[in-house]
mmCIF file of C-alpha atoms in Angstrom:
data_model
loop_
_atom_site.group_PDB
_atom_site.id
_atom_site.type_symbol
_atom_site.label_atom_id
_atom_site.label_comp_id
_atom_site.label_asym_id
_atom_site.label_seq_id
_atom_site.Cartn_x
_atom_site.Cartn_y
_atom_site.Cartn_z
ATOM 1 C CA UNK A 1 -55.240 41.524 32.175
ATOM 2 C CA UNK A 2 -52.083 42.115 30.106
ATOM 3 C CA UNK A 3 -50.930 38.722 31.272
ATOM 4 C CA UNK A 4 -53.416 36.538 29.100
ATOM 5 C CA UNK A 5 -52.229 37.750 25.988
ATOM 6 C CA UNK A 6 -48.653 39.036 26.728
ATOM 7 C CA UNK A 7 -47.368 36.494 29.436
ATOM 8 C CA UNK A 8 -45.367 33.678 28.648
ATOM 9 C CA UNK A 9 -47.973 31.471 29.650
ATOM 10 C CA UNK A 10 -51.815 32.440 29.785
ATOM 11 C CA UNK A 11 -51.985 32.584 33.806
ATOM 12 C CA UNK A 12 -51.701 35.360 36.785
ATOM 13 C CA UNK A 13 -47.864 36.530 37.773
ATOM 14 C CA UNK A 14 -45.866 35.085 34.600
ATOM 15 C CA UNK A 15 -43.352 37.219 32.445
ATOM 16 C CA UNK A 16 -44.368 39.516 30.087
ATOM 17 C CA UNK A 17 -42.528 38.434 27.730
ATOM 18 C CA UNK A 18 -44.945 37.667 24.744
ATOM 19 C CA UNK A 19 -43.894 34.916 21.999
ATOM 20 C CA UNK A 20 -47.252 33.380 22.109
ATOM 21 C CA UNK A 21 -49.662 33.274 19.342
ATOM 22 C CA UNK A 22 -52.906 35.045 19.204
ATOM 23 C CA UNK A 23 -55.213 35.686 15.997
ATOM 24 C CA UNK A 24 -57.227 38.628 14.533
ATOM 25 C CA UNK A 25 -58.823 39.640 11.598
ATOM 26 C CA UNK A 26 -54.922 39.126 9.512
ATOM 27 C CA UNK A 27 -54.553 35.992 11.231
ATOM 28 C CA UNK A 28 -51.664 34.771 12.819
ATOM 29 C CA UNK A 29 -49.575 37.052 15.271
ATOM 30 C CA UNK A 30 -46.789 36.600 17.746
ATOM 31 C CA UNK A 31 -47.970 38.882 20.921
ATOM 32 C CA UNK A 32 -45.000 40.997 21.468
ATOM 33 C CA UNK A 33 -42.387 41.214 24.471
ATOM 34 C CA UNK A 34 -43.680 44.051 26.789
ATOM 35 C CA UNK A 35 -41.068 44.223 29.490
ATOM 36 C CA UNK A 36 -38.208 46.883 30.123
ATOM 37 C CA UNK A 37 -35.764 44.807 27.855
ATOM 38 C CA UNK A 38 -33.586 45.739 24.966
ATOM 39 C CA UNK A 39 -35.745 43.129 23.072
ATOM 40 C CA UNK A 40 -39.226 44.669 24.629
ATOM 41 C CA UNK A 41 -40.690 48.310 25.437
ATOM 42 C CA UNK A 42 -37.376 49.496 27.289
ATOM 43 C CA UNK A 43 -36.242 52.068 25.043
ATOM 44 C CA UNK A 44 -39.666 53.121 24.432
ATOM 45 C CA UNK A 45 -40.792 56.645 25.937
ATOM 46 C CA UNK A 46 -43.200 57.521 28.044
ATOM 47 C CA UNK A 47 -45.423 59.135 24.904
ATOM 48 C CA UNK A 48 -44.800 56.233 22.727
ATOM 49 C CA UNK A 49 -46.001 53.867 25.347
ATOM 50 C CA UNK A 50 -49.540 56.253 25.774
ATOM 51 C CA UNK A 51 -49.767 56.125 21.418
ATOM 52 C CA UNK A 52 -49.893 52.444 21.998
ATOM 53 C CA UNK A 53 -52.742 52.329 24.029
ATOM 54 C CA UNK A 54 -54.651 55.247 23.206
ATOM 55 C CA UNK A 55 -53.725 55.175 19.102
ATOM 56 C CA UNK A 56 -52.688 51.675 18.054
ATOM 57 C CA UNK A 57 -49.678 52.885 16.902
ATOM 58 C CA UNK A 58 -46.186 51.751 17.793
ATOM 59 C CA UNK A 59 -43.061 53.370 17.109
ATOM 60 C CA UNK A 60 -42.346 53.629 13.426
ATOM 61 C CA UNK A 61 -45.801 54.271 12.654
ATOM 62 C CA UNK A 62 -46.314 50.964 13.431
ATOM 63 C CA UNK A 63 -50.035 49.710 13.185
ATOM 64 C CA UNK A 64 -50.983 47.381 16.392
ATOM 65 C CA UNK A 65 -54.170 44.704 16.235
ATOM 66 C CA UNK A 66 -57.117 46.931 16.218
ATOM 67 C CA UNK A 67 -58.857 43.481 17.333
ATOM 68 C CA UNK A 68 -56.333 42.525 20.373
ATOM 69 C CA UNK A 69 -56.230 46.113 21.384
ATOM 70 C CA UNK A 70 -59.633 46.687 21.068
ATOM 71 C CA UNK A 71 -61.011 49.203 24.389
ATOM 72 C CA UNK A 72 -57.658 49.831 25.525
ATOM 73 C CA UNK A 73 -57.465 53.703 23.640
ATOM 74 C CA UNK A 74 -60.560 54.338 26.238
ATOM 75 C CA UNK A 75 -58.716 53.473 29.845
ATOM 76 C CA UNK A 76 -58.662 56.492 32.487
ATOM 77 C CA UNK A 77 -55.349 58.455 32.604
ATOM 78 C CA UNK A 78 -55.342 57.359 36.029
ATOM 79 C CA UNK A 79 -55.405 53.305 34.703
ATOM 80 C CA UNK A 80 -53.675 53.925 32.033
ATOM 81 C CA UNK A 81 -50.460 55.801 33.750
ATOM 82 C CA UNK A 82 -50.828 53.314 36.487
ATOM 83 C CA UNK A 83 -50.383 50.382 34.183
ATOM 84 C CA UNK A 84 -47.251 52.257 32.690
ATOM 85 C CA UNK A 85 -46.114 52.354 36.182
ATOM 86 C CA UNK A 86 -46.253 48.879 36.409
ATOM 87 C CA UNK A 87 -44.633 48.087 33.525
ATOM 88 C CA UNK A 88 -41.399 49.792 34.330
ATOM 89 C CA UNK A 89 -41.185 48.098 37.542
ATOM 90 C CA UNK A 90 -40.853 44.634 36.084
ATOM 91 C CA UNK A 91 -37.729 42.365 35.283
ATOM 92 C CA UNK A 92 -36.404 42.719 31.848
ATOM 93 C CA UNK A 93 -36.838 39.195 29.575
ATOM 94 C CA UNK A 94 -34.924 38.832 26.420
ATOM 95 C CA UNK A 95 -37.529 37.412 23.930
ATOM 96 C CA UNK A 96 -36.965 38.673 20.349
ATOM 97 C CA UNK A 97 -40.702 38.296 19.006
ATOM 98 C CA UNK A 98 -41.050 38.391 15.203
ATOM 99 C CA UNK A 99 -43.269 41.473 13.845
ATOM 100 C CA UNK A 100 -45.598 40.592 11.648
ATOM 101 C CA UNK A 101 -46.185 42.520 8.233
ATOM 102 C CA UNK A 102 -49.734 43.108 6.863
ATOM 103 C CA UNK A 103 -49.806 44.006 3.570
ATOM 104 C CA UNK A 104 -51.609 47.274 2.123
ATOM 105 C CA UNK A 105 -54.042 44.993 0.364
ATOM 106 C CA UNK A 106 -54.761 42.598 3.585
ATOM 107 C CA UNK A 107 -55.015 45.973 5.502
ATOM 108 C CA UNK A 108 -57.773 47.302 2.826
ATOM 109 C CA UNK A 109 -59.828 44.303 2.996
ATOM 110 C CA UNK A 110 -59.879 42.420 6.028
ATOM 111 C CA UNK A 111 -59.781 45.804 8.001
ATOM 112 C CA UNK A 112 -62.726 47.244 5.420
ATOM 113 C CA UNK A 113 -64.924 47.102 9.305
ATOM 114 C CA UNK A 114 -61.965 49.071 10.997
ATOM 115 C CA UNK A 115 -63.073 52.512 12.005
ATOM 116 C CA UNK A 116 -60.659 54.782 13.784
ATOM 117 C CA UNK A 117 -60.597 54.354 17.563
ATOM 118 C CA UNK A 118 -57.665 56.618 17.892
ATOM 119 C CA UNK A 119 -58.270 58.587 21.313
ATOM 120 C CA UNK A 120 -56.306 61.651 22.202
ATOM 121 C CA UNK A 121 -56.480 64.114 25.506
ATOM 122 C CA UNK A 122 -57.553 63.374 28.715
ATOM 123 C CA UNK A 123 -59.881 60.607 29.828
ATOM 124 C CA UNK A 124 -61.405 61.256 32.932
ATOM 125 C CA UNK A 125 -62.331 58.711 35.367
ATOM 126 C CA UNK A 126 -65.685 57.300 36.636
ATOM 127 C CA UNK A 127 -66.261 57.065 40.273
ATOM 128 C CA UNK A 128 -66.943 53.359 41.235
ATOM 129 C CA UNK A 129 -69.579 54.891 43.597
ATOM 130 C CA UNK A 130 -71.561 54.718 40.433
ATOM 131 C CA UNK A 131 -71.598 51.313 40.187
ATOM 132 C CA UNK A 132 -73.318 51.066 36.502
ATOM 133 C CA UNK A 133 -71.410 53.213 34.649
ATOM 134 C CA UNK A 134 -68.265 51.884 36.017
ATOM 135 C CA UNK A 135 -69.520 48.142 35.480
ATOM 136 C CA UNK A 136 -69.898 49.627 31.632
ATOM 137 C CA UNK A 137 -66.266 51.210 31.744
ATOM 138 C CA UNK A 138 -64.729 47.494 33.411
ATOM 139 C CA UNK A 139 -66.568 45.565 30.876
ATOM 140 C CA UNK A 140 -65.592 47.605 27.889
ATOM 141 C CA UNK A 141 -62.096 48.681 28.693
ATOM 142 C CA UNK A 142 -60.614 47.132 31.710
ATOM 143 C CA UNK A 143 -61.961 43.288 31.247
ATOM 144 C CA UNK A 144 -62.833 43.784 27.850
ATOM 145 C CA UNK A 145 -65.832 41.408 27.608
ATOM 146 C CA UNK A 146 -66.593 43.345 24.045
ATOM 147 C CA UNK A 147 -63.297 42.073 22.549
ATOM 148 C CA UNK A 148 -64.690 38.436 22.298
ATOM 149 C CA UNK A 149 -68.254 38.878 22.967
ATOM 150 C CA UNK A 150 -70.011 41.010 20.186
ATOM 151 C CA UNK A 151 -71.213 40.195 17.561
ATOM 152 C CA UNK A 152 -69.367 41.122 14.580
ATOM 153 C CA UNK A 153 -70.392 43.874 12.042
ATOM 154 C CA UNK A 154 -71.264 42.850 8.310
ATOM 155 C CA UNK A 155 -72.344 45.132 5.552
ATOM 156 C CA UNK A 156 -75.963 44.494 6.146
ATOM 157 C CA UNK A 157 -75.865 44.208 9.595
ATOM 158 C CA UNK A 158 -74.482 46.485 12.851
ATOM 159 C CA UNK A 159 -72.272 44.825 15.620
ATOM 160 C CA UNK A 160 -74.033 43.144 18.291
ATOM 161 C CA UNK A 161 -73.364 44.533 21.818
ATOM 162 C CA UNK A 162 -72.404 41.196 23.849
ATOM 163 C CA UNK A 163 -74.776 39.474 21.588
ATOM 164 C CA UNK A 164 -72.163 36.697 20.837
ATOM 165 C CA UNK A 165 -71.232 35.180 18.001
ATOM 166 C CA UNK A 166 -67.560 35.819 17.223
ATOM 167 C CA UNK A 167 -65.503 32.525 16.636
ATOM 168 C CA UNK A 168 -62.417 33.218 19.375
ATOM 169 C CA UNK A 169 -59.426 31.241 18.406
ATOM 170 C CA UNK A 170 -56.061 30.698 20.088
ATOM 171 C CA UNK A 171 -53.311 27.833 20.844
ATOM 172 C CA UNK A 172 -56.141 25.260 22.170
ATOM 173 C CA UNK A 173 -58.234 25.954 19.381
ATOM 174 C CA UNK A 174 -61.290 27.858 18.450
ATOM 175 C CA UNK A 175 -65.235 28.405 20.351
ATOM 176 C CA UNK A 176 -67.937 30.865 19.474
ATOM 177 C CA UNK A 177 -68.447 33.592 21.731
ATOM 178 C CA UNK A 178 -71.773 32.834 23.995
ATOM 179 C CA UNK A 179 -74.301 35.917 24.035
ATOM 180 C CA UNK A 180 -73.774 37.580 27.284
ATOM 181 C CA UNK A 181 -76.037 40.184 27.206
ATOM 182 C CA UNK A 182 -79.277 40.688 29.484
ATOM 183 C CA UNK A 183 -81.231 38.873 27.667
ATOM 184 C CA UNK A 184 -82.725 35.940 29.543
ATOM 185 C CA UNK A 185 -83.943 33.982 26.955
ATOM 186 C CA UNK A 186 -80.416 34.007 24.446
ATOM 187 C CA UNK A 187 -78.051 35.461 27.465
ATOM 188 C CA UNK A 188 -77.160 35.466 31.047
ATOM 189 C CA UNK A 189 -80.294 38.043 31.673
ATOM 190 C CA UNK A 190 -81.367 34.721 34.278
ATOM 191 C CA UNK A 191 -78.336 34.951 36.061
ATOM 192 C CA UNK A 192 -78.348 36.938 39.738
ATOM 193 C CA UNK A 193 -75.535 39.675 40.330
ATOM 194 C CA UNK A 194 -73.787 36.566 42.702
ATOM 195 C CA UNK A 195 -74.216 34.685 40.147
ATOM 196 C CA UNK A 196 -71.991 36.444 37.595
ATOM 197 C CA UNK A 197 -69.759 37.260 40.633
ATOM 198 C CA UNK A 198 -68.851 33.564 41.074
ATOM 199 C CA UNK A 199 -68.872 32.970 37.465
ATOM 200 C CA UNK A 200 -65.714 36.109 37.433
ATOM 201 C CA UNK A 201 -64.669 34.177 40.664
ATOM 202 C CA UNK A 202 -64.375 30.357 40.089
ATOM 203 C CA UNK A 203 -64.801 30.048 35.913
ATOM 204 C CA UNK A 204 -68.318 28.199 37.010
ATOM 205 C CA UNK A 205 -71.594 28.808 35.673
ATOM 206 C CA UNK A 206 -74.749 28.575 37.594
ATOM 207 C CA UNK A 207 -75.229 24.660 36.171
ATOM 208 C CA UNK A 208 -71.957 24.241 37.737
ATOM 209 C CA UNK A 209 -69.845 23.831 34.309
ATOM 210 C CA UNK A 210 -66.647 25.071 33.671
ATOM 211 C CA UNK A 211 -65.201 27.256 31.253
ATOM 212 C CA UNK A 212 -61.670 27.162 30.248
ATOM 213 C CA UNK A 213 -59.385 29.933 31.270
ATOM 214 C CA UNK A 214 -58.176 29.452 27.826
ATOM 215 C CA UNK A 215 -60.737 31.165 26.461
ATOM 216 C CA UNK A 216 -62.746 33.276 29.362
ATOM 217 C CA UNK A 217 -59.581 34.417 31.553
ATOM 218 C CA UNK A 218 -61.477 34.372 34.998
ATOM 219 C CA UNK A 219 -58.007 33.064 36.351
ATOM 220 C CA UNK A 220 -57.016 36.587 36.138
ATOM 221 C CA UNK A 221 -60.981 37.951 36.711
ATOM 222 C CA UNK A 222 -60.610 36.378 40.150
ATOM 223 C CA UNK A 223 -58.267 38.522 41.444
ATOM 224 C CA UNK A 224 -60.787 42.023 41.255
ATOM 225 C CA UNK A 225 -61.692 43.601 43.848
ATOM 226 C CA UNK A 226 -65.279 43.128 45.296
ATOM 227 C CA UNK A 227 -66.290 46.570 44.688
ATOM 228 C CA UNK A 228 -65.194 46.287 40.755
ATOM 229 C CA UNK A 229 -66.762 42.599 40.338
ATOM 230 C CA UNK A 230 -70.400 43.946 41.931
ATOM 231 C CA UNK A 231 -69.882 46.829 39.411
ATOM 232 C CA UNK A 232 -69.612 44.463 36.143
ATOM 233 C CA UNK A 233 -72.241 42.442 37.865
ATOM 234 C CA UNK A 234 -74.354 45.463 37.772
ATOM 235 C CA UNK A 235 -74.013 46.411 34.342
ATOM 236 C CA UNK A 236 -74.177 42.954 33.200
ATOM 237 C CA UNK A 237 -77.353 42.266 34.497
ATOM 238 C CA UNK A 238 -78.956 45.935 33.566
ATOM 239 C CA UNK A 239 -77.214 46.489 30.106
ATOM 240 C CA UNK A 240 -79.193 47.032 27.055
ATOM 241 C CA UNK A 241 -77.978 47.027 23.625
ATOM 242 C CA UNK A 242 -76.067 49.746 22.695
ATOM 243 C CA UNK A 243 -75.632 51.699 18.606
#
C-alpha cells in the first residue's frame, strides 16, 4: 500500500505525491513525491526505480529508510515490475519534498541494528495455490505486518517475529505495536481465519473495537482479494516464530 505512506493523505486513490511526515530510527522524514513529475521519480530509470526497492538506494547513492522500506527489496519481479507499471501510469504532482540528511555519526549509531537487506537478481514468485507460504510472502513483503509488528532487536536480545512491541509513531501520534503472532495467550492465536479476515476487512476486532487506519491501514487492506486475505489469514493463524 504505497498510498499510506506516500499519498497526500493516508487513504485509498489519493496522489502520490508525498510531503507527509513519517518517523524511523533518525526521526523525522518528509515521505517523498513518487509520481512521474519533474519534482518526483519522472526522470528516474527503469534500474534506478528497481535499486530503490530491491537496495535502498536512490540515485546519488542516496540511502532510503531501511525502517519505511523495510520487506520491499523481497517483492516478486512480477509485483515489483507491476508496481513500476503503475507508477508510470499516474498523473504527475508538483510537490518539492525536502531530503533529509543523516549524518555519518547518526547513521553509525542509530543504524548500529541495520544489517544489509540489499537484494539483487531475480525473485521468483510463490503460487497463491500455496496458501501458507504466500500468506508468509503478503505479510512480510506485500502488507508488511513485520514493519510495525516485531519486536525490535537489542544487544542482548533477537527481534521478535510479530511479537509486538515497537512504539509506531506518525502525525496522530504514537501506539505500541500489539503482538500479533499465534500465540493465544499474548496474540491473536484465539482468533479464527474469518476472524482476521474481517479484522483486514472492516478495521474491527473480534470484541468489536476499532482500530485506527492511522495506524493499522486496513482502509487499504480491504481492498485484497479474497484469495490473498485467506492466505495472510492462513499464515497468521499457523506462524511460528521465526530466527
Amino acid at each position: 500500500a504505497c498510498g499510506y505512506c506516500h499519498g497526500s493523505k493516508p487513504l485509498p486513490n489519493q496522489p502520490l505525491s508525498g510531503g507527509r511526515l513519517k518517523y524511523d530510527r533518525y526521526g523525522e522524514i518528509a515521505v517523498p513525491n513518487i509520481t512521474p513529475s519533474n519534482s518526483g521519480v519522472g526522470a528516474w530509470t527503469v534500474s534506478e526505480l528497481v535499486a530503490a526497492m530491491r537496495e535502498g538506494i536512490a540515485p546519488g547513492e542516496r540511502e532510503l529508510s531501511p525502517d519505511l522500506h523495510r520487506g520491499l527489496e523481497w517483492l516478486f519481479d512480477s509485483d515489483l515490475f507491476a508496481i513500476l507499471g503503475y507508477l508510470s501510469t499516474l498523473a504527475p504532482v508538483e510537490n518539492v519534498v525536502p531530503v533529509r540528511e543523516v549524518s555519518t555519526v547518526d547513521r553509525n549509531i542509530s543504524g548500529f541494528f541495520v544489517g544489509d537487506r540489499s537484494v539483487t537478481g531475480y525473485v521468483p514468485a510463490v503460487s497463491p495455490r500455496h496458501q501458507r507460504e504466500y500468506g508468509r510472502y503478503l505479510t512480510d513483503h506485500v502488507a508488511r505486518c513485520t514493519s510495525c509488528h516485531n519486536t525490535p532487536a537489542t544487544l542482548l536480545t533477537a527481534e521478535g517475529y510479530l511479537k509486538g512491541g515497537a512504539v509506531v509513531k506518525n502525525e496522530r501520534g504514537e501506539k505500541i505495536a500489539p503482538d500479533i503472532s499465534s500465540s493465544e495467550t499474548f496474540g491473536i492465536g484465539e482468533w479464527s481465519e474469518a476472524q482476521i479476515i474481517n479484522y483486514l476487512r472492516s478495521g474491527r476486532t473480534p470484541e468489536g473495537r476499532r482500530v485506527s487506519t492511522s495506524f493499522c491501514p486496513t482502509n487499504f487492506y480491504s481492498r485484497a482479494s479474497d484469495q490473498d486475505l485467506k492466505a495472510l489469514a492462513v499464515f497468521l493463524k499457523s506462524n511460528t516464530e521465526r530466527p
